Amino acid sequence: GPHELALAEELARRASVAMDNARLYQQSQEAVRLREDFLSVASHELHTPLTPLRLHLQTLQRALAASVGGAGASRLMPKVDKALEQVKRLSRLVDDLLDVSRLTSGRIRLQLEEVDLVELTRDQAERFSEQASAAGCQLLVTTEGPTVGHWDRMRLEQVLTNLVTNALKYGAGRPVEIHVASSGGRALWSIRDHGIGIAAKDLERIFERFERAVSTRQYGGLGLGLYISLAIVRALGGDIHVASQPGAGSVFTVELPLEPARDSRTHGTPCLD
Ligand code: ADP
């Protein structure tokens, strides 16, 4: 009867919607796969020529240094220095792309060892001093006694580099403060600036891949540093929090368990994913 017909029509309509949804889902999965493949291939292909390029420039730099006083050498030297600087900058961007690609496919392994966060912070702060004075910023480090845990030293240096680089970049030339403390079985590592700050609506988004606050479009960057940093810290069993006020500045707090994450005890080396 007409009732059965209406029911059959309704079922056919639903089946068609379900098939459309399945097709759309498949297409979006395919799009995600294509994007990951592209990221992986592109970052590897970009990475490959950079090492020989840097080596050639360094050879040129040494040759020029050896012939200082020679005609043209001292004129060319600053150009080679500049070229090397740009190659290093490009390498950092490509390394970030490679990390993101590896993070997505879970191909990064952590190397856990005993690390004193205070020592690490002081060592790294020296490395930043040139960058800080270029930005016209004062860099202050305060600590509260030794803060030792089992972490991946290089990866923590990378996290600090990302957060301090941001603080200097978005810090409006005002002082940047790094503080290390421990409390309740956790290390607390905070990086505070008094710069442009972050609008409330951007606070969640900035930890996502390629996401940047609209207000910072005029600064260079890919929007990967925070994504990578959070992935590293989470793999170590910790977390990153941010508090910020537009125009007043931001504080990023990294929390890390002082005891190794349960994962790393049961499965050996933890993997970022
Ligand atoms: P990048 O700095 O390369 O854009 P990040 O992932 O490190 O990438 O940061 C993402 C975005 O978060 C930045 O583009 C900026 O909009 C915002 N941001 C990060 N740190 C700060 C900070 N200290 N002050 C203001 N904005 C920040």
XYZ file of C-alpha atoms and ligand atoms in Angstrom:
300
model
C 0.000 0.000 0.000
C 0.977 3.690 -0.003
C 2.408 3.336 3.487
C 4.898 0.643 2.398
C 5.823 2.702 -0.634
C 6.592 5.764 1.483
C 8.668 3.596 3.804
C 10.618 2.106 0.877
C 11.246 5.580 -0.495
C 12.439 6.785 2.865
C 14.770 3.784 3.182
C 16.157 4.345 -0.312
C 16.740 8.003 0.514
C 18.557 7.122 3.722
C 20.679 4.509 1.947
C 21.657 7.102 -0.624
C 22.576 9.637 2.077
C 24.602 6.959 3.869
C 26.428 6.145 0.637
C 27.140 9.810 0.011
C 28.505 10.114 3.542
C 30.669 7.032 3.104
C 32.012 8.426 -0.173
C 32.719 11.819 1.399
C 34.430 10.120 4.337
C 36.557 8.046 1.971
C 37.472 11.155 -0.005
C 38.428 13.055 3.130
C 40.544 10.101 4.313
C 42.183 10.080 0.896
C 42.791 13.843 1.153
C 44.406 13.396 4.577
C 46.610 10.612 3.205
C 47.640 12.732 0.234
C 48.488 15.631 2.527
C 50.617 13.422 4.803
C 52.373 11.873 1.794
C 53.027 15.296 0.338
C 54.384 16.572 3.661
C 56.667 13.560 3.982
C 58.001 13.632 0.398
C 58.332 17.424 0.266
C 60.159 17.694 3.594
C 62.603 14.925 2.641
C 63.272 16.393 -0.788
C 63.793 19.847 0.717
C 66.091 18.413 3.367
C 68.398 16.493 1.019
C 70.193 19.402 -0.735
C 70.581 21.460 2.429
C 73.486 19.542 3.970
C 75.769 19.739 0.873
C 74.708 23.362 0.394
C 75.826 24.190 3.925
C 79.087 22.258 3.511
C 79.937 24.064 0.255
C 79.279 27.434 1.849
C 81.423 26.528 4.854
C 84.270 25.519 2.525
C 83.908 28.861 0.773
C 83.863 30.644 4.134
C 87.123 28.937 5.209
C 88.778 29.673 1.858
C 87.870 33.344 2.145
C 89.051 33.489 5.757
C 92.413 32.061 4.652
C 92.813 34.700 1.982
C 91.799 37.752 4.007
C 93.556 40.780 2.643
C 93.381 39.251 -0.816
C 91.470 41.279 -3.367
C 87.722 40.819 -2.928
C 87.914 38.292 -0.076
C 86.850 40.678 2.664
C 84.107 42.044 0.427
C 82.715 38.559 -0.253
C 82.981 37.291 3.313
C 79.839 39.008 4.682
C 77.841 37.716 1.707
C 78.878 34.137 2.417
C 78.082 34.636 6.117
C 74.609 35.880 5.165
C 74.051 32.962 2.796
C 75.001 30.513 5.564
C 72.635 32.213 7.985
C 69.770 31.834 5.514
C 70.641 28.193 4.841
C 70.532 27.543 8.595
C 67.170 29.286 8.834
C 65.828 27.213 5.959
C 67.186 24.065 7.645
C 65.284 24.880 10.825
C 62.020 25.269 8.884
C 62.606 22.021 6.999
C 63.535 20.206 10.243
C 60.189 21.335 11.697
C 58.358 20.019 8.634
C 60.204 16.700 8.958
C 59.310 16.504 12.651
C 55.644 17.112 11.930
C 55.684 14.415 9.282
C 57.388 11.996 11.685
C 55.042 12.949 14.532
C 52.007 12.221 12.384
C 53.276 8.772 11.521
C 54.724 8.078 14.996
C 58.310 7.761 13.759
C 60.040 9.762 16.506
C 61.677 7.905 19.371
C 62.622 9.587 22.613
C 66.064 9.106 24.126
C 65.531 9.188 27.868
C 68.392 10.099 30.171
C 68.858 11.910 33.461
C 68.506 15.624 32.807
C 68.838 18.558 35.194
C 66.396 21.117 33.876
C 68.154 23.956 35.703
C 71.477 23.124 34.082
C 69.865 22.670 30.678
C 68.052 26.012 30.970
C 71.201 27.908 32.003
C 73.254 26.354 29.180
C 70.588 27.152 26.613
C 70.056 30.693 27.905
C 73.657 31.443 26.981
C 72.964 30.176 23.492
C 70.003 32.606 23.242
C 71.904 35.663 24.445
C 72.849 36.765 20.928
C 69.294 36.278 19.687
C 68.014 38.193 22.732
C 70.235 41.192 22.206
C 69.318 41.221 18.497
C 65.668 41.468 19.610
C 66.650 44.106 22.179
C 65.319 41.850 24.928
C 66.709 41.066 28.328
C 66.645 37.362 29.145
C 66.308 36.498 32.829
C 66.627 33.007 34.293
C 65.508 32.167 37.820
C 65.567 28.694 39.362
C 64.630 26.991 42.615
C 67.133 24.229 43.303
C 67.961 21.238 41.106
C 65.124 19.828 39.024
C 66.144 16.410 37.800
C 64.101 13.938 35.797
C 64.293 11.333 33.050
C 63.681 13.162 29.819
C 64.954 13.562 26.274
C 67.570 16.302 26.492
C 67.638 17.306 22.818
C 63.859 17.369 22.579
C 63.576 19.522 25.715
C 66.157 21.911 24.229
C 63.960 22.056 21.155
C 60.884 22.899 23.288
C 62.774 25.646 25.125
C 64.139 27.011 21.850
C 60.622 27.203 20.397
C 59.122 28.917 23.438
C 61.984 31.365 23.946
C 62.159 32.179 20.233
C 58.445 33.013 20.346
C 58.834 35.073 23.519
C 61.615 37.096 21.875
C 59.739 37.361 18.585
C 56.411 38.437 20.089
C 57.916 40.059 23.202
C 57.964 43.670 21.915
C 61.544 44.104 23.104
C 60.533 43.735 26.743
C 62.252 41.329 29.168
C 61.692 37.598 28.829
C 61.735 35.538 32.020
C 62.421 31.833 32.301
C 61.656 30.145 35.580
C 62.403 26.564 36.642
C 60.845 24.998 39.722
C 59.510 21.700 40.946
C 56.478 20.986 43.050
C 54.344 17.934 43.776
C 56.460 15.538 41.713
C 56.407 17.756 38.664
C 58.868 20.125 37.076
C 57.403 23.500 36.166
C 59.131 25.391 33.441
C 57.692 28.769 32.534
C 58.593 31.238 29.814
C 57.031 34.659 30.262
C 57.033 37.644 27.946
C 55.462 41.094 28.200
C 54.725 41.500 24.523
C 51.752 41.475 22.182
C 49.873 38.633 23.902
C 47.294 36.280 22.387
C 43.547 36.817 21.958
C 41.375 34.369 23.947
C 39.871 32.897 20.763
C 43.359 31.976 19.479
C 44.633 30.321 22.670
C 43.499 26.777 21.768
C 44.181 27.037 18.050
C 47.844 28.034 18.266
C 48.853 24.506 19.333
C 47.514 23.071 16.103
C 49.584 22.470 12.984
C 50.115 25.499 10.739
C 47.874 27.639 12.983
C 48.941 31.181 13.704
C 47.138 34.121 15.296
C 45.917 36.530 12.626
C 47.582 39.384 14.480
C 51.012 37.817 13.906
C 50.792 37.303 10.136
C 53.442 39.980 9.571
C 56.014 37.889 11.497
C 57.637 34.984 9.668
C 56.931 31.401 10.727
C 55.109 28.220 9.771
C 53.065 27.768 12.925
C 54.658 24.440 13.823
C 56.771 25.206 16.901
C 53.979 24.925 19.460
C 52.465 21.845 17.821
C 55.837 20.082 17.946
C 56.579 21.281 21.482
C 53.247 20.052 22.845
C 53.677 16.663 21.135
C 57.142 16.274 22.704
C 55.988 17.310 26.174
C 52.909 15.031 26.018
C 55.105 12.105 24.944
C 57.124 12.738 28.119
C 53.907 12.544 30.144
C 53.563 16.308 30.610
C 51.515 19.183 29.282
C 51.807 22.843 28.259
C 49.487 25.584 29.499
C 49.267 29.140 28.311
C 47.897 32.250 29.962
C 47.884 35.461 28.008
C 46.444 38.916 27.787
C 46.532 40.878 24.539
C 48.913 43.791 24.878
C 50.276 42.586 28.219
C 52.105 39.377 27.341
C 51.990 35.619 27.673
C 53.255 32.888 29.923
C 53.745 29.346 28.656
C 54.116 26.775 31.430
C 55.545 23.349 30.699
C 54.699 20.685 33.266
C 56.781 17.517 33.308
C 56.538 14.542 35.668
C 59.798 14.069 37.579
C 59.256 10.292 37.526
C 59.417 8.621 34.110
C 56.054 8.338 32.387
C 54.424 4.924 33.012
C 54.595 4.298 29.250
C 58.363 4.466 29.168
C 58.692 1.921 31.993
C 56.388 -0.613 30.425
C 57.261 -0.233 26.749
C 60.899 0.858 26.795
C 61.340 3.918 24.639
C 58.170 5.983 24.392
C 57.108 7.028 20.967
C 55.605 10.326 19.970
C 52.269 9.998 18.248
P 55.281 30.417 14.644
O 55.791 31.264 15.762
O 56.344 29.895 13.738
O 54.158 31.054 13.893
P 54.328 28.599 16.727
O 53.654 27.277 16.592
O 55.539 28.669 17.561
O 54.617 29.085 15.246
O 53.258 29.627 17.272
C 51.962 29.663 16.703
C 51.336 31.020 16.881
O 51.068 31.277 18.271
C 52.215 32.189 16.461
O 52.129 32.421 15.076
C 51.612 33.337 17.263
O 50.439 33.792 16.621
C 51.211 32.663 18.559
N 52.221 32.794 19.632
C 53.086 31.845 20.062
N 53.852 32.306 21.077
C 53.453 33.560 21.316
C 53.845 34.588 22.255
N 54.808 34.378 23.153
N 53.198 35.782 22.186
C 52.218 35.993 21.286
N 51.807 35.096 20.375
C 52.408 33.886 20.382
